[in-house]
Amino acid sequence: MTNVAQVEQSLKHILEDRANVLARETGCIERQRKFSGADLLQTLVFGWLSHPEASLETLASVATLREIEVTDTAVHKRFTQACAHFLHAILEEMTGVVVEADRQVPLELVNRFEAIMLEDSSTVALPNELVTCWQGCGGAPGEGHAAVKLHVRWELKRGGLQGPKLTPGRTSDRSSPLKEELLPAGSLYIADLGYLDWGSIAARRAADSYTLTRAQARTLYWTVEGKPLKLDPLLPRQVGQTKELWVRVADEHRYLMRLLIIRVPEEVAKRRRADLETEALRRNRPLGQRAWELADWTILLTDAPAHLLSLQEALVLLRERWQMELLYKLWKQYGRIDDWRTENPWRILCELYAKLIGLLLQHWLVILFAWQDEQRSLVKLAQVVRDAACSLLEALAGNGSLDSAFQSIQHRMRSGCQMNKRKKHPNSTQLLQRRSTGWVLDP
C-alpha cells in the first residue's frame, strides 16, 4: 500500500535527485549550461505527457516552466544516444517502485483471492537503425528488424503495476523478465496462451497460488487415473451447454486441473474463425485445423477449486485479461508511445522512454486517487492527469506545492471519470458485480 507522501517522495527522488546523478553517469549532461538532468527529464516527460504529439517548439515552451530559456534547435540537439541511455535508466528506476492503493476494489469475486495478476506484452516497432539496441523478429525486407517489447504484470485488487520491463522484440512471452517474480499465496494468475507454461503453472500451485488460462488446441488430456482422454466426446452440443471435470494435462507433468467447456453461439464461432484466418495470413503460416474445429467452444483450464471459482465466474475473470489490452491501448492511442514526428532514431528512442515514464506516473496517480472506484474509466482519469501535467512540473520546479497539485487532481477524479453503464453489453465491472453470467459471454 502506498500513500500520497510516499509518491511525492519517490517523484522528487527520481525526477530530481536521481535524474541529476544519472544524467552525469550516462554522459547525457557533461557540463551544465542550460539543462540539468532534472530540467531535461521533466521537460520531456511532462511535455509529452501533456501533449503526446508535442513539437520541439512546444517542448522548448514547456522548459520555461523550469525557468529554462532554450530554442527548439537546442532541444533537438539533446536527442543523443547518451540521452536515450539516461531516460532508459530513469525508466528502470520508476519501474522499481510499485504503487498500490490503500483500499482494494469492493468486488466480492475479486476479493476471494489474495491478488489477481494479469500479464501481457506489447511490441513497439522501431527504425531499423536501432537494431543494435532492440532486435526485432524481422519480417518483410527492410522492415521489422528493430522492435522493443514491453512486459507488464497488473494486479487488479490494488492496481499495482510491475513493469514495463523492456526486452528485444524477438523475446517470447514465455521468456518474460517477470517470469521469476513470485506471487502472494492465494493469488490467481491470468495470461494469454503465449504465457502457457506447465512448469510455471505447477510451480505457482506449489507456492499455493492458482492459474486460469485458455487451453491450447493441441493440448492432450488424461483422466485423473492417468488414462488417455479424448476431448471430442466431452464437447457440449447445445449452445450454452457446459461441461466440467478434473483432468490431467501436459505429457511431461500430467498436471491436475479442472477442464471447463462451454458451447458458444454461431456468431462468436464465426468471429473466432475470421480472427484465425487473419492471424495465419499475418504470420504467413498455415491455418491451424484443430483450432478451427474448436472455435465453437470456449475451453478453459484452472487449478482453482470450484468453491473458489465456478465455470461462469472463470469466464468473467478470464475476460479481465482484456484490461491489459485496454492498458496498452491507453498507452498507444492516447499516450502515443509508438507515434512520433521525426526520423531521428535517437529522438524516437528518447521519446518512447520519456512517454513511458510519464505514463507510469499517470498510473500511480490513478491508483492513489481513484482505484477504489470500481467504475473508474482509465481514459477519463488519464485525461485529468494530462491536463495537470504542467502543474506538476511547476510544483517540482518549486513554483507551487506538489501537495496542492495532487489535491486538484484528486478533486477532478472524483467527478465525471466513471465508465458508462451498459444494458446490452455490460462493462467489465458490471460483470464482476454480477459474479456470474450466461453463455453469451465471449472471453
JSON list of N, CA, C and O in Angstrom, two decimals, residues 373-413:
[
{"chain": "A", "resi": 373, "resn": "ASP", "atom": "N", "xyz": [-12.73, 3.19, -6.76]},
{"chain": "A", "resi": 373, "resn": "ASP", "atom": "CA", "xyz": [-13.97, 3.30, -7.53]},
{"chain": "A", "resi": 373, "resn": "ASP", "atom": "C", "xyz": [-13.97, 2.23, -8.61]},
{"chain": "A", "resi": 373, "resn": "ASP", "atom": "O", "xyz": [-13.27, 2.35, -9.62]},
{"chain": "A", "resi": 374, "resn": "GLU", "atom": "N", "xyz": [-14.76, 1.18, -8.41]},
{"chain": "A", "resi": 374, "resn": "GLU", "atom": "CA", "xyz": [-14.73, 0.06, -9.36]},
{"chain": "A", "resi": 374, "resn": "GLU", "atom": "C", "xyz": [-15.26, 0.43, -10.73]},
{"chain": "A", "resi": 374, "resn": "GLU", "atom": "O", "xyz": [-15.03, -0.29, -11.71]},
{"chain": "A", "resi": 375, "resn": "GLN", "atom": "N", "xyz": [-15.97, 1.56, -10.85]},
{"chain": "A", "resi": 375, "resn": "GLN", "atom": "CA", "xyz": [-16.48, 2.00, -12.15]},
{"chain": "A", "resi": 375, "resn": "GLN", "atom": "C", "xyz": [-15.56, 3.03, -12.82]},
{"chain": "A", "resi": 375, "resn": "GLN", "atom": "O", "xyz": [-15.95, 3.70, -13.76]},
{"chain": "A", "resi": 376, "resn": "ARG", "atom": "N", "xyz": [-14.31, 3.12, -12.33]},
{"chain": "A", "resi": 376, "resn": "ARG", "atom": "CA", "xyz": [-13.37, 4.10, -12.87]},
{"chain": "A", "resi": 376, "resn": "ARG", "atom": "C", "xyz": [-13.16, 3.92, -14.39]},
{"chain": "A", "resi": 376, "resn": "ARG", "atom": "O", "xyz": [-13.12, 2.80, -14.88]},
{"chain": "A", "resi": 377, "resn": "SER", "atom": "N", "xyz": [-13.00, 5.02, -15.09]},
{"chain": "A", "resi": 377, "resn": "SER", "atom": "CA", "xyz": [-12.65, 5.00, -16.51]},
{"chain": "A", "resi": 377, "resn": "SER", "atom": "C", "xyz": [-11.20, 5.44, -16.65]},
{"chain": "A", "resi": 377, "resn": "SER", "atom": "O", "xyz": [-10.87, 6.60, -16.37]},
{"chain": "A", "resi": 378, "resn": "LEU", "atom": "N", "xyz": [-10.32, 4.54, -17.08]},
{"chain": "A", "resi": 378, "resn": "LEU", "atom": "CA", "xyz": [-8.91, 4.88, -17.21]},
{"chain": "A", "resi": 378, "resn": "LEU", "atom": "C", "xyz": [-8.69, 5.99, -18.24]},
{"chain": "A", "resi": 378, "resn": "LEU", "atom": "O", "xyz": [-7.82, 6.84, -18.07]},
{"chain": "A", "resi": 379, "resn": "VAL", "atom": "N", "xyz": [-9.50, 6.00, -19.28]},
{"chain": "A", "resi": 379, "resn": "VAL", "atom": "CA", "xyz": [-9.34, 7.02, -20.32]},
{"chain": "A", "resi": 379, "resn": "VAL", "atom": "C", "xyz": [-9.65, 8.40, -19.75]},
{"chain": "A", "resi": 379, "resn": "VAL", "atom": "O", "xyz": [-8.91, 9.38, -19.96]},
{"chain": "A", "resi": 380, "resn": "LYS", "atom": "N", "xyz": [-10.74, 8.52, -19.00]},
{"chain": "A", "resi": 380, "resn": "LYS", "atom": "CA", "xyz": [-11.14, 9.82, -18.44]},
{"chain": "A", "resi": 380, "resn": "LYS", "atom": "C", "xyz": [-10.16, 10.25, -17.35]},
{"chain": "A", "resi": 380, "resn": "LYS", "atom": "O", "xyz": [-9.84, 11.44, -17.24]},
{"chain": "A", "resi": 381, "resn": "LEU", "atom": "N", "xyz": [-9.71, 9.30, -16.55]},
{"chain": "A", "resi": 381, "resn": "LEU", "atom": "CA", "xyz": [-8.75, 9.63, -15.50]},
{"chain": "A", "resi": 381, "resn": "LEU", "atom": "C", "xyz": [-7.41, 10.07, -16.08]},
{"chain": "A", "resi": 381, "resn": "LEU", "atom": "O", "xyz": [-6.76, 10.98, -15.57]},
{"chain": "A", "resi": 382, "resn": "ALA", "atom": "N", "xyz": [-7.00, 9.41, -17.16]},
{"chain": "A", "resi": 382, "resn": "ALA", "atom": "CA", "xyz": [-5.74, 9.78, -17.81]},
{"chain": "A", "resi": 382, "resn": "ALA", "atom": "C", "xyz": [-5.81, 11.21, -18.34]},
{"chain": "A", "resi": 382, "resn": "ALA", "atom": "O", "xyz": [-4.82, 11.95, -18.29]},
{"chain": "A", "resi": 383, "resn": "GLN", "atom": "N", "xyz": [-6.97, 11.62, -18.84]},
{"chain": "A", "resi": 383, "resn": "GLN", "atom": "CA", "xyz": [-7.13, 12.98, -19.34]},
{"chain": "A", "resi": 383, "resn": "GLN", "atom": "C", "xyz": [-6.93, 14.00, -18.22]},
{"chain": "A", "resi": 383, "resn": "GLN", "atom": "O", "xyz": [-6.33, 15.07, -18.42]},
{"chain": "A", "resi": 384, "resn": "VAL", "atom": "N", "xyz": [-7.40, 13.67, -17.02]},
{"chain": "A", "resi": 384, "resn": "VAL", "atom": "CA", "xyz": [-7.21, 14.56, -15.87]},
{"chain": "A", "resi": 384, "resn": "VAL", "atom": "C", "xyz": [-5.72, 14.76, -15.60]},
{"chain": "A", "resi": 384, "resn": "VAL", "atom": "O", "xyz": [-5.25, 15.87, -15.37]},
{"chain": "A", "resi": 385, "resn": "VAL", "atom": "N", "xyz": [-4.96, 13.65, -15.64]},
{"chain": "A", "resi": 385, "resn": "VAL", "atom": "CA", "xyz": [-3.51, 13.75, -15.38]},
{"chain": "A", "resi": 385, "resn": "VAL", "atom": "C", "xyz": [-2.82, 14.55, -16.48]},
{"chain": "A", "resi": 385, "resn": "VAL", "atom": "O", "xyz": [-1.95, 15.39, -16.19]},
{"chain": "A", "resi": 386, "resn": "ARG", "atom": "N", "xyz": [-3.20, 14.32, -17.73]},
{"chain": "A", "resi": 386, "resn": "ARG", "atom": "CA", "xyz": [-2.58, 15.09, -18.83]},
{"chain": "A", "resi": 386, "resn": "ARG", "atom": "C", "xyz": [-2.85, 16.59, -18.66]},
{"chain": "A", "resi": 386, "resn": "ARG", "atom": "O", "xyz": [-1.97, 17.41, -18.88]},
{"chain": "A", "resi": 387, "resn": "ASP", "atom": "N", "xyz": [-4.09, 16.92, -18.26]},
{"chain": "A", "resi": 387, "resn": "ASP", "atom": "CA", "xyz": [-4.43, 18.32, -18.07]},
{"chain": "A", "resi": 387, "resn": "ASP", "atom": "C", "xyz": [-3.60, 18.96, -16.96]},
{"chain": "A", "resi": 387, "resn": "ASP", "atom": "O", "xyz": [-3.33, 20.17, -17.00]},
{"chain": "A", "resi": 388, "resn": "ALA", "atom": "N", "xyz": [-3.21, 18.14, -15.97]},
{"chain": "A", "resi": 388, "resn": "ALA", "atom": "CA", "xyz": [-2.49, 18.67, -14.80]},
{"chain": "A", "resi": 388, "resn": "ALA", "atom": "C", "xyz": [-0.98, 18.53, -14.92]},
{"chain": "A", "resi": 388, "resn": "ALA", "atom": "O", "xyz": [-0.26, 18.90, -13.99]},
{"chain": "A", "resi": 389, "resn": "ALA", "atom": "N", "xyz": [-0.49, 18.02, -16.04]},
{"chain": "A", "resi": 389, "resn": "ALA", "atom": "CA", "xyz": [0.94, 17.72, -16.17]},
{"chain": "A", "resi": 389, "resn": "ALA", "atom": "C", "xyz": [1.81, 18.95, -15.94]},
{"chain": "A", "resi": 389, "resn": "ALA", "atom": "O", "xyz": [2.82, 18.88, -15.23]},
{"chain": "A", "resi": 390, "resn": "CYS", "atom": "N", "xyz": [1.44, 20.06, -16.51]},
{"chain": "A", "resi": 390, "resn": "CYS", "atom": "CA", "xyz": [2.28, 21.26, -16.36]},
{"chain": "A", "resi": 390, "resn": "CYS", "atom": "C", "xyz": [2.23, 21.80, -14.92]},
{"chain": "A", "resi": 390, "resn": "CYS", "atom": "O", "xyz": [3.22, 22.37, -14.44]},
{"chain": "A", "resi": 391, "resn": "SER", "atom": "N", "xyz": [1.11, 21.60, -14.24]},
{"chain": "A", "resi": 391, "resn": "SER", "atom": "CA", "xyz": [1.03, 22.00, -12.83]},
{"chain": "A", "resi": 391, "resn": "SER", "atom": "C", "xyz": [1.97, 21.15, -11.99]},
{"chain": "A", "resi": 391, "resn": "SER", "atom": "O", "xyz": [2.62, 21.65, -11.06]},
{"chain": "A", "resi": 392, "resn": "LEU", "atom": "N", "xyz": [2.07, 19.88, -12.30]},
{"chain": "A", "resi": 392, "resn": "LEU", "atom": "CA", "xyz": [3.02, 19.01, -11.60]},
{"chain": "A", "resi": 392, "resn": "LEU", "atom": "C", "xyz": [4.45, 19.44, -11.87]},
{"chain": "A", "resi": 392, "resn": "LEU", "atom": "O", "xyz": [5.30, 19.44, -10.97]},
{"chain": "A", "resi": 393, "resn": "LEU", "atom": "N", "xyz": [4.74, 19.80, -13.12]},
{"chain": "A", "resi": 393, "resn": "LEU", "atom": "CA", "xyz": [6.08, 20.27, -13.47]},
{"chain": "A", "resi": 393, "resn": "LEU", "atom": "C", "xyz": [6.45, 21.53, -12.69]},
{"chain": "A", "resi": 393, "resn": "LEU", "atom": "O", "xyz": [7.55, 21.66, -12.15]},
{"chain": "A", "resi": 394, "resn": "GLU", "atom": "N", "xyz": [5.51, 22.47, -12.63]},
{"chain": "A", "resi": 394, "resn": "GLU", "atom": "CA", "xyz": [5.76, 23.71, -11.90]},
{"chain": "A", "resi": 394, "resn": "GLU", "atom": "C", "xyz": [5.99, 23.44, -10.42]},
{"chain": "A", "resi": 394, "resn": "GLU", "atom": "O", "xyz": [6.87, 24.05, -9.78]},
{"chain": "A", "resi": 395, "resn": "ALA", "atom": "N", "xyz": [5.22, 22.50, -9.85]},
{"chain": "A", "resi": 395, "resn": "ALA", "atom": "CA", "xyz": [5.38, 22.18, -8.43]},
{"chain": "A", "resi": 395, "resn": "ALA", "atom": "C", "xyz": [6.74, 21.57, -8.16]},
{"chain": "A", "resi": 395, "resn": "ALA", "atom": "O", "xyz": [7.41, 21.91, -7.17]},
{"chain": "A", "resi": 396, "resn": "LEU", "atom": "N", "xyz": [7.19, 20.66, -9.03]},
{"chain": "A", "resi": 396, "resn": "LEU", "atom": "CA", "xyz": [8.50, 20.06, -8.86]},
{"chain": "A", "resi": 396, "resn": "LEU", "atom": "C", "xyz": [9.61, 21.10, -9.01]},
{"chain": "A", "resi": 396, "resn": "LEU", "atom": "O", "xyz": [10.69, 20.98, -8.41]},
{"chain": "A", "resi": 397, "resn": "ALA", "atom": "N", "xyz": [9.35, 22.14, -9.81]},
{"chain": "A", "resi": 397, "resn": "ALA", "atom": "CA", "xyz": [10.34, 23.21, -10.00]},
{"chain": "A", "resi": 397, "resn": "ALA", "atom": "C", "xyz": [10.35, 24.20, -8.84]},
{"chain": "A", "resi": 397, "resn": "ALA", "atom": "O", "xyz": [11.17, 25.11, -8.82]},
{"chain": "A", "resi": 398, "resn": "GLY", "atom": "N", "xyz": [9.42, 24.03, -7.90]},
{"chain": "A", "resi": 398, "resn": "GLY", "atom": "CA", "xyz": [9.38, 24.92, -6.74]},
{"chain": "A", "resi": 398, "resn": "GLY", "atom": "C", "xyz": [8.44, 26.09, -6.90]},
{"chain": "A", "resi": 398, "resn": "GLY", "atom": "O", "xyz": [8.36, 26.96, -6.03]},
{"chain": "A", "resi": 399, "resn": "ASN", "atom": "N", "xyz": [7.69, 26.11, -8.01]},
{"chain": "A", "resi": 399, "resn": "ASN", "atom": "CA", "xyz": [6.74, 27.21, -8.25]},
{"chain": "A", "resi": 399, "resn": "ASN", "atom": "C", "xyz": [5.33, 26.80, -7.88]},
{"chain": "A", "resi": 399, "resn": "ASN", "atom": "O", "xyz": [4.38, 26.98, -8.63]},
{"chain": "A", "resi": 400, "resn": "GLY", "atom": "N", "xyz": [5.19, 26.21, -6.73]},
{"chain": "A", "resi": 400, "resn": "GLY", "atom": "CA", "xyz": [3.89, 25.73, -6.28]},
{"chain": "A", "resi": 400, "resn": "GLY", "atom": "C", "xyz": [4.08, 24.52, -5.40]},
{"chain": "A", "resi": 400, "resn": "GLY", "atom": "O", "xyz": [5.19, 24.00, -5.23]},
{"chain": "A", "resi": 401, "resn": "SER", "atom": "N", "xyz": [2.98, 24.05, -4.84]},
{"chain": "A", "resi": 401, "resn": "SER", "atom": "CA", "xyz": [3.02, 22.92, -3.92]},
{"chain": "A", "resi": 401, "resn": "SER", "atom": "C", "xyz": [2.61, 21.65, -4.66]},
{"chain": "A", "resi": 401, "resn": "SER", "atom": "O", "xyz": [1.57, 21.61, -5.33]},
{"chain": "A", "resi": 402, "resn": "LEU", "atom": "N", "xyz": [3.44, 20.61, -4.55]},
{"chain": "A", "resi": 402, "resn": "LEU", "atom": "CA", "xyz": [3.09, 19.33, -5.15]},
{"chain": "A", "resi": 402, "resn": "LEU", "atom": "C", "xyz": [1.84, 18.77, -4.49]},
{"chain": "A", "resi": 402, "resn": "LEU", "atom": "O", "xyz": [0.99, 18.15, -5.14]},
{"chain": "A", "resi": 403, "resn": "ASP", "atom": "N", "xyz": [1.70, 19.00, -3.19]},
{"chain": "A", "resi": 403, "resn": "ASP", "atom": "CA", "xyz": [0.51, 18.54, -2.48]},
{"chain": "A", "resi": 403, "resn": "ASP", "atom": "C", "xyz": [-0.75, 19.21, -3.02]},
{"chain": "A", "resi": 403, "resn": "ASP", "atom": "O", "xyz": [-1.79, 18.57, -3.20]},
{"chain": "A", "resi": 404, "resn": "SER", "atom": "N", "xyz": [-0.67, 20.50, -3.33]},
{"chain": "A", "resi": 404, "resn": "SER", "atom": "CA", "xyz": [-1.82, 21.22, -3.89]},
{"chain": "A", "resi": 404, "resn": "SER", "atom": "C", "xyz": [-2.17, 20.69, -5.28]},
{"chain": "A", "resi": 404, "resn": "SER", "atom": "O", "xyz": [-3.34, 20.55, -5.63]},
{"chain": "A", "resi": 405, "resn": "ALA", "atom": "N", "xyz": [-1.13, 20.40, -6.08]},
{"chain": "A", "resi": 405, "resn": "ALA", "atom": "CA", "xyz": [-1.37, 19.83, -7.42]},
{"chain": "A", "resi": 405, "resn": "ALA", "atom": "C", "xyz": [-2.06, 18.48, -7.30]},
{"chain": "A", "resi": 405, "resn": "ALA", "atom": "O", "xyz": [-3.00, 18.17, -8.06]},
{"chain": "A", "resi": 406, "resn": "PHE", "atom": "N", "xyz": [-1.63, 17.66, -6.35]},
{"chain": "A", "resi": 406, "resn": "PHE", "atom": "CA", "xyz": [-2.26, 16.37, -6.13]},
{"chain": "A", "resi": 406, "resn": "PHE", "atom": "C", "xyz": [-3.72, 16.53, -5.69]},
{"chain": "A", "resi": 406, "resn": "PHE", "atom": "O", "xyz": [-4.60, 15.79, -6.13]},
{"chain": "A", "resi": 407, "resn": "GLN", "atom": "N", "xyz": [-3.97, 17.49, -4.80]},
{"chain": "A", "resi": 407, "resn": "GLN", "atom": "CA", "xyz": [-5.33, 17.70, -4.33]},
{"chain": "A", "resi": 407, "resn": "GLN", "atom": "C", "xyz": [-6.26, 18.10, -5.47]},
{"chain": "A", "resi": 407, "resn": "GLN", "atom": "O", "xyz": [-7.41, 17.66, -5.55]},
{"chain": "A", "resi": 408, "resn": "SER", "atom": "N", "xyz": [-5.74, 18.93, -6.38]},
{"chain": "A", "resi": 408, "resn": "SER", "atom": "CA", "xyz": [-6.54, 19.33, -7.54]},
{"chain": "A", "resi": 408, "resn": "SER", "atom": "C", "xyz": [-6.86, 18.14, -8.43]},
{"chain": "A", "resi": 408, "resn": "SER", "atom": "O", "xyz": [-8.00, 17.99, -8.91]},
{"chain": "A", "resi": 409, "resn": "ILE", "atom": "N", "xyz": [-5.87, 17.29, -8.65]},
{"chain": "A", "resi": 409, "resn": "ILE", "atom": "CA", "xyz": [-6.09, 16.07, -9.45]},
{"chain": "A", "resi": 409, "resn": "ILE", "atom": "C", "xyz": [-7.11, 15.18, -8.78]},
{"chain": "A", "resi": 409, "resn": "ILE", "atom": "O", "xyz": [-8.05, 14.66, -9.42]},
{"chain": "A", "resi": 410, "resn": "GLN", "atom": "N", "xyz": [-6.96, 14.97, -7.48]},
{"chain": "A", "resi": 410, "resn": "GLN", "atom": "CA", "xyz": [-7.90, 14.12, -6.74]},
{"chain": "A", "resi": 410, "resn": "GLN", "atom": "C", "xyz": [-9.32, 14.66, -6.83]},
{"chain": "A", "resi": 410, "resn": "GLN", "atom": "O", "xyz": [-10.27, 13.90, -7.02]},
{"chain": "A", "resi": 411, "resn": "HIS", "atom": "N", "xyz": [-9.47, 15.96, -6.70]},
{"chain": "A", "resi": 411, "resn": "HIS", "atom": "CA", "xyz": [-10.79, 16.58, -6.76]},
{"chain": "A", "resi": 411, "resn": "HIS", "atom": "C", "xyz": [-11.45, 16.33, -8.11]},
{"chain": "A", "resi": 411, "resn": "HIS", "atom": "O", "xyz": [-12.63, 15.98, -8.19]},
{"chain": "A", "resi": 412, "resn": "ARG", "atom": "N", "xyz": [-10.69, 16.50, -9.18]},
{"chain": "A", "resi": 412, "resn": "ARG", "atom": "CA", "xyz": [-11.25, 16.30, -10.52]},
{"chain": "A", "resi": 412, "resn": "ARG", "atom": "C", "xyz": [-11.58, 14.84, -10.77]},
{"chain": "A", "resi": 412, "resn": "ARG", "atom": "O", "xyz": [-12.56, 14.52, -11.46]},
{"chain": "A", "resi": 413, "resn": "MET", "atom": "N", "xyz": [-10.77, 13.92, -10.24]},
{"chain": "A", "resi": 413, "resn": "MET", "atom": "CA", "xyz": [-11.01, 12.50, -10.46]},
{"chain": "A", "resi": 413, "resn": "MET", "atom": "C", "xyz": [-12.28, 12.00, -9.79]},
{"chain": "A", "resi": 413, "resn": "MET", "atom": "O", "xyz": [-12.80, 10.94, -10.14]}
]
